[in-house]
Short mmCIF file of C-alpha atoms in Angstrom, two decimals:
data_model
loop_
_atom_site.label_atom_id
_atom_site.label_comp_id
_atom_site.label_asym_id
_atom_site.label_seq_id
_atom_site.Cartn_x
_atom_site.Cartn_y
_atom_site.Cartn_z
CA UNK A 10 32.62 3.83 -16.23
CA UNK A 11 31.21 0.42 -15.17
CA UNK A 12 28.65 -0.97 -16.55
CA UNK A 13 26.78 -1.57 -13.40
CA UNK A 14 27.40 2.04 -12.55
CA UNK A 15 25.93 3.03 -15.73
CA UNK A 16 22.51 1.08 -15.61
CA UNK A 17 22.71 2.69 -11.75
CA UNK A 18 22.66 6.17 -13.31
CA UNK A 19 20.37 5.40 -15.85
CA UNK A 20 17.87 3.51 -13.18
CA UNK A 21 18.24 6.68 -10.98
CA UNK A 22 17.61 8.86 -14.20
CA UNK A 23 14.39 7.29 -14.71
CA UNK A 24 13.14 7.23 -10.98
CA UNK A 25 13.52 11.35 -11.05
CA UNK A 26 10.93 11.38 -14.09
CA UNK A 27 8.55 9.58 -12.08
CA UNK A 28 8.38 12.41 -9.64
CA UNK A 29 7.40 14.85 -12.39
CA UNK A 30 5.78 12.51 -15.38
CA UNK A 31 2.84 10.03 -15.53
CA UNK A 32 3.55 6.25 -15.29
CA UNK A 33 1.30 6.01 -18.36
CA UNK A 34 5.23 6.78 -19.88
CA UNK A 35 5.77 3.90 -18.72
CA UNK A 36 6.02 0.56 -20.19
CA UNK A 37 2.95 -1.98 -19.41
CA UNK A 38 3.78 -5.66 -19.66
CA UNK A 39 1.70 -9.08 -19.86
CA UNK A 40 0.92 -10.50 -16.48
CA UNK A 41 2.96 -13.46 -17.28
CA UNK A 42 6.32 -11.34 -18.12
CA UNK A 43 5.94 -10.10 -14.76
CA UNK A 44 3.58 -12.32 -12.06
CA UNK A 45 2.55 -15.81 -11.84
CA UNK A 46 -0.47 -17.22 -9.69
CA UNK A 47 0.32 -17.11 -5.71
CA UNK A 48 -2.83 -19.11 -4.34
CA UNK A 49 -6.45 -19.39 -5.21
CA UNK A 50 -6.16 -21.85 -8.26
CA UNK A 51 -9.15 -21.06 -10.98
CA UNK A 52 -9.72 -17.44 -8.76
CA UNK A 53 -6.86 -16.38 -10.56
CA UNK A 54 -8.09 -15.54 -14.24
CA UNK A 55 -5.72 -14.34 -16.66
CA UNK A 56 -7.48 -12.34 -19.62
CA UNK A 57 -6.74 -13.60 -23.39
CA UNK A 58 -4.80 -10.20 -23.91
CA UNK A 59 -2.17 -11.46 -21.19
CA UNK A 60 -1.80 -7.72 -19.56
CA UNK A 61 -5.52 -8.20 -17.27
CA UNK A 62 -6.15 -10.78 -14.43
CA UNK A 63 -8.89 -10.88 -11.99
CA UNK A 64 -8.82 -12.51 -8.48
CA UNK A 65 -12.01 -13.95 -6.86
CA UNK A 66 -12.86 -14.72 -3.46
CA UNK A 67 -15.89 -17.20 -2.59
CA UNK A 68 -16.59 -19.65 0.19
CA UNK A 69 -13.27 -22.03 -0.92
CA UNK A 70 -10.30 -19.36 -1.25
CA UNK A 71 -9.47 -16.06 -2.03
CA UNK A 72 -6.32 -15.78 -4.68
CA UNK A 73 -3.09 -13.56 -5.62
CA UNK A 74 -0.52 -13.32 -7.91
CA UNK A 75 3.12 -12.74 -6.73
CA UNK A 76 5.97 -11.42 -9.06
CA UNK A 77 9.04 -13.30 -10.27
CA UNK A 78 11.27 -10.61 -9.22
CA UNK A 79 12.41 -9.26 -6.12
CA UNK A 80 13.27 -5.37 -6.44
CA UNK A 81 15.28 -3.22 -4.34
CA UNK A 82 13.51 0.10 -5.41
CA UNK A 83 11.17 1.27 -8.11
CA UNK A 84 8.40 2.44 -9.32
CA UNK A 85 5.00 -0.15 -9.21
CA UNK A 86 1.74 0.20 -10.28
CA UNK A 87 -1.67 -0.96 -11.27
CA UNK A 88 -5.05 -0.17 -12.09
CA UNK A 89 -7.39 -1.67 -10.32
CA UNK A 90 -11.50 -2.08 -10.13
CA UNK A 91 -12.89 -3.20 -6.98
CA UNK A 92 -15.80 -5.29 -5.87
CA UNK A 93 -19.23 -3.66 -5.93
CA UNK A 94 -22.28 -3.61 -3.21
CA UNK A 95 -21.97 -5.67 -0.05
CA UNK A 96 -18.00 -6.33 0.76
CA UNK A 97 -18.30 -5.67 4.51
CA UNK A 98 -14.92 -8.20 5.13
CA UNK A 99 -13.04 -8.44 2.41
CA UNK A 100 -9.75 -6.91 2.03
CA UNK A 101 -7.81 -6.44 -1.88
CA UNK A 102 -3.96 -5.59 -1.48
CA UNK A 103 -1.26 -4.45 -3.66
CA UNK A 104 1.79 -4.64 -1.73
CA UNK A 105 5.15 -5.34 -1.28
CA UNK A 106 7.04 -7.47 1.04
CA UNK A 107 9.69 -9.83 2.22
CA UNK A 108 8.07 -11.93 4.82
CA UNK A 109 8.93 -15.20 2.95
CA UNK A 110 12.13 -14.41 3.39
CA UNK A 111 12.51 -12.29 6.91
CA UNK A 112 9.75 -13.65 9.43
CA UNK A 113 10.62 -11.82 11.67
CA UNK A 114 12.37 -8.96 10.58
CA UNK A 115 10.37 -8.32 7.41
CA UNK A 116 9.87 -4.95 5.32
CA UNK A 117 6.51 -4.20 3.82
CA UNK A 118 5.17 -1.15 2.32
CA UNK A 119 1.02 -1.74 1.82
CA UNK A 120 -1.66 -0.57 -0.22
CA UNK A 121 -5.29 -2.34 1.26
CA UNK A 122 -8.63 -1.45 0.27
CA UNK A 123 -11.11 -2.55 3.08
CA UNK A 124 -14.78 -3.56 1.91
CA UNK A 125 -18.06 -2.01 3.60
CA UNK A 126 -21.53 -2.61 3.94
CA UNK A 127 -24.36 -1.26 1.12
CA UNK A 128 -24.10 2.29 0.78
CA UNK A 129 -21.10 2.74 2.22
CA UNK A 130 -17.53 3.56 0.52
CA UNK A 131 -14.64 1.16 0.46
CA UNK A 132 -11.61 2.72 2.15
CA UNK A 133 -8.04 3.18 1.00
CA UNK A 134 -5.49 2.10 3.76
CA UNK A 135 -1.27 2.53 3.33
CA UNK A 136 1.31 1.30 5.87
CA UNK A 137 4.99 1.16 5.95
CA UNK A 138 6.71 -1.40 7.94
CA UNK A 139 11.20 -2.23 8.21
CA UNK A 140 13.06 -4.75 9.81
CA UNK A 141 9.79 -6.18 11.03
CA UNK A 142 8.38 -3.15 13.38
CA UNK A 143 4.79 -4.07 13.47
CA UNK A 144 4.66 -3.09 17.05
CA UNK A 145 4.90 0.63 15.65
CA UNK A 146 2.85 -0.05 12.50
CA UNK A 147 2.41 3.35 10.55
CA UNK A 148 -1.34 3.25 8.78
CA UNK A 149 -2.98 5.81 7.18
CA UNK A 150 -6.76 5.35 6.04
CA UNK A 151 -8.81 7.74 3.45
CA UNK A 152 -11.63 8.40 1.75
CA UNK A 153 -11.75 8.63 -2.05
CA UNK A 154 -13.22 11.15 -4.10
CA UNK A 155 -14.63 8.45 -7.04
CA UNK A 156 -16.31 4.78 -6.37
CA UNK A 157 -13.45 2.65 -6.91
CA UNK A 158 -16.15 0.02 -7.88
CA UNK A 159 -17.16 1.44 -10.88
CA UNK A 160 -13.77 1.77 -12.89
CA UNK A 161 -10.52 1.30 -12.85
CA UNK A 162 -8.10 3.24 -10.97
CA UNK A 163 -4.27 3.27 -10.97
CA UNK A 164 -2.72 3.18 -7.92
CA UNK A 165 1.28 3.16 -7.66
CA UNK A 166 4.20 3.17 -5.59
CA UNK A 167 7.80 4.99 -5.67
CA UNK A 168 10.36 3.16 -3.24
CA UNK A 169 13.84 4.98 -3.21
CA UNK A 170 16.29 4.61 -0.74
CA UNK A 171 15.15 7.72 0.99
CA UNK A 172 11.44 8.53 0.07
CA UNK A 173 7.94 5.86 -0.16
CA UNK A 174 5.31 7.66 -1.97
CA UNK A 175 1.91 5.91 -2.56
CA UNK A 176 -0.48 7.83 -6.02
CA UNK A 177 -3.96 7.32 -6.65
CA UNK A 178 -4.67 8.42 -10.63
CA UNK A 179 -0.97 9.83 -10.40
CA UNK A 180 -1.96 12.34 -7.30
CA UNK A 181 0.38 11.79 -3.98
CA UNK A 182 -1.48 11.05 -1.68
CA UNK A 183 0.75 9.96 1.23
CA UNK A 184 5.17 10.64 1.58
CA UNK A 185 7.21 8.91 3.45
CA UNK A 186 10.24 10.64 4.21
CA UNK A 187 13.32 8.57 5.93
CA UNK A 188 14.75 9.91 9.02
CA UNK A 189 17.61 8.89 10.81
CA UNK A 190 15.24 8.31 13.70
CA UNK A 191 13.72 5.89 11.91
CA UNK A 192 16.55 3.56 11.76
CA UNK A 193 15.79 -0.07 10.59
CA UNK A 194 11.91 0.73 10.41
CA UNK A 195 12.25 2.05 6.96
CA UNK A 196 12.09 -0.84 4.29
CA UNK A 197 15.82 -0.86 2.82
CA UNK A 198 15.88 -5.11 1.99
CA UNK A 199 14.72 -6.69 -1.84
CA UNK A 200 11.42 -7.02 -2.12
CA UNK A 201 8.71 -8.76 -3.84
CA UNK A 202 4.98 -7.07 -5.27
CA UNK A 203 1.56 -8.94 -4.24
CA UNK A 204 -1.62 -8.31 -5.05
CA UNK A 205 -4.44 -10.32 -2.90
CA UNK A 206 -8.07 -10.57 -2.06
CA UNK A 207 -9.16 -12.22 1.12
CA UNK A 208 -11.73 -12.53 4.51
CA UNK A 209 -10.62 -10.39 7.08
CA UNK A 210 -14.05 -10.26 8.53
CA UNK A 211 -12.52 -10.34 11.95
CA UNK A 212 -10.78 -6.48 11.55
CA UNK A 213 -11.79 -5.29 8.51
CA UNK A 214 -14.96 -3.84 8.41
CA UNK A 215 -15.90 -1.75 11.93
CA UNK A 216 -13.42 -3.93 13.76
CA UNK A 217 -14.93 -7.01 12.94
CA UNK A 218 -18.90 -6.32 13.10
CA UNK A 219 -19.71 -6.59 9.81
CA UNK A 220 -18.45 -9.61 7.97
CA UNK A 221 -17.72 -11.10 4.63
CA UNK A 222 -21.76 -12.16 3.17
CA UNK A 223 -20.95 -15.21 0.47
CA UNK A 224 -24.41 -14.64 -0.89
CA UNK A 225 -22.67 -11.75 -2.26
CA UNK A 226 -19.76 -14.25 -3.90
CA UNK A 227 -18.30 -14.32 -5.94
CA UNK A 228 -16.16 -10.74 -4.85
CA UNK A 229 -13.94 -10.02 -7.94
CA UNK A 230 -11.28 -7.49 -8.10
CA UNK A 231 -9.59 -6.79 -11.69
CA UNK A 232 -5.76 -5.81 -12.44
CA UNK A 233 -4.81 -4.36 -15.21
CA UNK A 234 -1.99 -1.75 -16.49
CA UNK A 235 0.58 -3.62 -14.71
CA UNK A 236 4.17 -1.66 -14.24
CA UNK A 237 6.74 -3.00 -12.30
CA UNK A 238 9.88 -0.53 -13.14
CA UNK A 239 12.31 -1.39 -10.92
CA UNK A 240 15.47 -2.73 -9.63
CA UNK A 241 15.55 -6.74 -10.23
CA UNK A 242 17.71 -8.28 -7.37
CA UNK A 243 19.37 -11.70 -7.57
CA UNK A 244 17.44 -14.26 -5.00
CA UNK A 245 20.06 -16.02 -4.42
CA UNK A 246 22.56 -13.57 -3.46
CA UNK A 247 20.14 -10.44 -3.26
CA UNK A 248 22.79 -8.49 -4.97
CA UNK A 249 21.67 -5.44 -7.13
CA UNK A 250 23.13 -3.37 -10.29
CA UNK A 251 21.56 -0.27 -8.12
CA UNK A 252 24.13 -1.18 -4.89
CA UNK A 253 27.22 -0.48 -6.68
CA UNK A 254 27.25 3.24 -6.93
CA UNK A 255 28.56 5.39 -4.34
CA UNK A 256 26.45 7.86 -4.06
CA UNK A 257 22.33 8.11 -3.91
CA UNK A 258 21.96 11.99 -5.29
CA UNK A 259 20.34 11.00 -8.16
CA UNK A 260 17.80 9.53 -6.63
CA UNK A 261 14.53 11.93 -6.19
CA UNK A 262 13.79 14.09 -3.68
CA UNK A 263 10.05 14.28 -3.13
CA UNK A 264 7.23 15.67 -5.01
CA UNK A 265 7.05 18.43 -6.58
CA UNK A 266 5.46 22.13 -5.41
CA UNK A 267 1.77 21.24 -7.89
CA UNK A 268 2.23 17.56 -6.39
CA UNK A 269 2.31 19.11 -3.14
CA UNK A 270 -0.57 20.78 -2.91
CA UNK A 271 -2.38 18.27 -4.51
CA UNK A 272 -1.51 15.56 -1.70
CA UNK A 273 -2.03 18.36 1.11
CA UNK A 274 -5.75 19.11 -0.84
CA UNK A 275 -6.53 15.31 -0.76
CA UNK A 276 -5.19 14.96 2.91
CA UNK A 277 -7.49 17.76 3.98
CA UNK A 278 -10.39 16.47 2.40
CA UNK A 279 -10.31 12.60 2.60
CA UNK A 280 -7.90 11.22 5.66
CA UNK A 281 -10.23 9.37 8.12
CA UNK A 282 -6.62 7.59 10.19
CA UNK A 283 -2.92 8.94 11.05
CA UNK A 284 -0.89 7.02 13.52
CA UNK A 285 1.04 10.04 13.81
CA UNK A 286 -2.49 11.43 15.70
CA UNK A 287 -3.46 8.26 17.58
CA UNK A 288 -3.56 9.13 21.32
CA UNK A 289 -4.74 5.45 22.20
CA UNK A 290 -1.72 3.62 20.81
CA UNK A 291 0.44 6.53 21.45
CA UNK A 292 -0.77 7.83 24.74
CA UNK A 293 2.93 9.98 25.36
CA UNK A 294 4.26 11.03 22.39
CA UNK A 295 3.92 9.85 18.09
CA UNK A 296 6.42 7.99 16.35
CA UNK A 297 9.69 10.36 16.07
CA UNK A 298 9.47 10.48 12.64
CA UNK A 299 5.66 12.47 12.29
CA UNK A 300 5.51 15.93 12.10
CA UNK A 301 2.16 17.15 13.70
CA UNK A 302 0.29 19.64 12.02
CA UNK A 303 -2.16 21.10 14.20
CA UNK A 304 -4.84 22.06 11.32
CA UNK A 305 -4.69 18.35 10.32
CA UNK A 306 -4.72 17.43 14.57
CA UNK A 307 -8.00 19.69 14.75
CA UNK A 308 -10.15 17.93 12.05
CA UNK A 309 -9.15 14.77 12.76
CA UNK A 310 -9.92 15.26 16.62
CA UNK A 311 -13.29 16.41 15.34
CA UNK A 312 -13.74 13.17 13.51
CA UNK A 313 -13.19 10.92 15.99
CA UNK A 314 -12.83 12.26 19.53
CA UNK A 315 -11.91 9.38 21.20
CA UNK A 316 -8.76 8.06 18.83
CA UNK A 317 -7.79 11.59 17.85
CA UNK A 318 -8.59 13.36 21.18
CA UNK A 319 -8.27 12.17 24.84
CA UNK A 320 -7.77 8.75 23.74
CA UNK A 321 -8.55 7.20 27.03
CA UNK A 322 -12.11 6.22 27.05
CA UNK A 323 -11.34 3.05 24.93
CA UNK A 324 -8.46 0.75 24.55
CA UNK A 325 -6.95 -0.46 21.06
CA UNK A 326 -7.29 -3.75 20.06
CA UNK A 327 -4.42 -6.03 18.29
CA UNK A 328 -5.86 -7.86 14.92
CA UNK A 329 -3.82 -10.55 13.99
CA UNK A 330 -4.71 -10.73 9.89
CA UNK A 331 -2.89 -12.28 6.89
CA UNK A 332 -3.10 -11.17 3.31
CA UNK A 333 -3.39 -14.65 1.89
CA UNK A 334 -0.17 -15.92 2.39
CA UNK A 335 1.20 -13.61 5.09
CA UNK A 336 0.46 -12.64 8.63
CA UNK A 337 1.46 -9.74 11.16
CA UNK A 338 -0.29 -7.70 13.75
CA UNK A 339 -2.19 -4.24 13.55
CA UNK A 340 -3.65 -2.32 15.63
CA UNK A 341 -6.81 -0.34 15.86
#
């Protein structure tokens, strides 16, 4: 056998643990083995120990680190601790994308925390985008059942060819599954991991009402536990040991039945947003790819009547934001 097709197997090997087995398994390395500084100059701070970094935001700049790699698949992860008290504005993501390299036909698969006001909770957002299909846009938003502020949390993300699932302390929280439907609008291009704080006081906070306060500055967010366990693709001709195989069966199929129930027990309780359910930006039918579930219609229709419901006594706006060094549209 090959030796390509043998790290192959062996990669694929290791992505079907993930489904069943903690990423604490999983080797941690030193921010510089990994990432290097994206923007943001001194608001990057790596720790002595070399494995923690935090990223500031103030009245000059926010800041991000990028990694060295791009990966075609794999598992990523970090803990993170967010700001505390007023954040109304500011945005932290940990992310992946290609938009350096694909303007306009980019692939993206997003986890963004968006800040609040004093005494309110900071919400957990995911979106998927391929082949650059912001028009679509698939967002989720949630709740979470701890105060991300006041320790750190690991959140991660499994990319196969076929599945995207996004954990929160090793829970599923959100699956997406690829359907031929889908076509080009699931990410299937090399990609590289971001992690960014920045203003988006013009979306991020009730749709731009409540913006970022610098009194508050600075707004730190801290990394650590970083795990990038994935496929490394050449840049230059974006060619990967994980391509050469001819067949994908090793690769994993979804959670499994515990994992399940976990996600559908933190759905239930603590999704506030489903595109899948948006009657304003969908006013015909959802995506192709959602599969409606009319207990999870029902609460969210009680939530918000107007997005989840009719949908026609408001109109959704377009928010034009960038993640530091990045821009596309969303809509709200």
């Amino acid at each position: 056998m090959a030796s390509s097709q043998m790290g192959f197997l062996f990669f694929c090997s290791m992505l079907l643990l993930f489904t069943s087995a903690s990423s604490r398994n999983l080797p941690i390395i030193a921010f510089d083995e990994g990432y290097t500084p994206l923007f943001g100059d001194n608001n990057v701070f790596v720790h002595k120990d070399g494995k923690s970094v935090h990223l500031s935001l103030d009245e000059r700049t926010g800041s991000g680190f990028v990694s060295h790699d791009l990966y075609l698949h794999g598992y990523f992860s970090a803990s993170i601790k967010l700001p505390a008290d007023y954040t109304a504005g500011v945005v932290v993501a940990f992310y992946m994308s290609n938009g350096d390299m694909y303007e306009k036909n980019h692939d993206e698969i997003d986890f963004e925390f968006l800040g609040n006001i004093r005494g309110k909770d900071w919400r957990i957002q995911t979106n998927v985008y391929g082949n650059g299909s912001t028009n679509i846009g698939r967002e989720e938003r949630y709740g979470l059942w701890f105060d991300p502020a006041e320790d750190f949390h690991q959140y991660s993300i499994l990319w196969t060819d076929s599945h995207i699932i996004f954990y929160v302390d090793n829970i599923p929280i959100r699956e997406v599954t690829r359907t031929k439907s889908m076509g080009g609008d699931f990410p299937s291009k090399p990609m590289t991991l971001y992690a960014t704080i920045w203003d988006a006081s013009d979306w991020a906070t009730n749709g731009g009402k409540y913006r970022v306060n610098y009194k508050y500055a600075p707004y730190v967010a801290k990394f650590s536990d970083l795990v990038l366990h994935g496929c490394a693709v050449d840049p230059i001709e974006h060619v990967a040991n994980c391509d050469t195989a001819q067949s994908s069966e090793a690769i994993p199929s979804g959670v499994t039945p515990v994992q399940r129930i976990k996600m559908e027990n933190f759905r239930k309780k603590h999704m506030q947003y489903s595109y899948c359910y948006d009657k304003i930006r969908y006013t015909k039918a959802p995506p192709s790819e959602c599969v409606i579930n009319p207990q999870e219609a029902e609460r969210l229709r009680k939530f918000d009547p107007v997005t989840f419901g009719s949908g026609r006594h408001r109109h959704g706006k377009r928010h034009h934001h960038s993640k530091g060094n990045q821009a596309e549209a969303v809509s709200f």
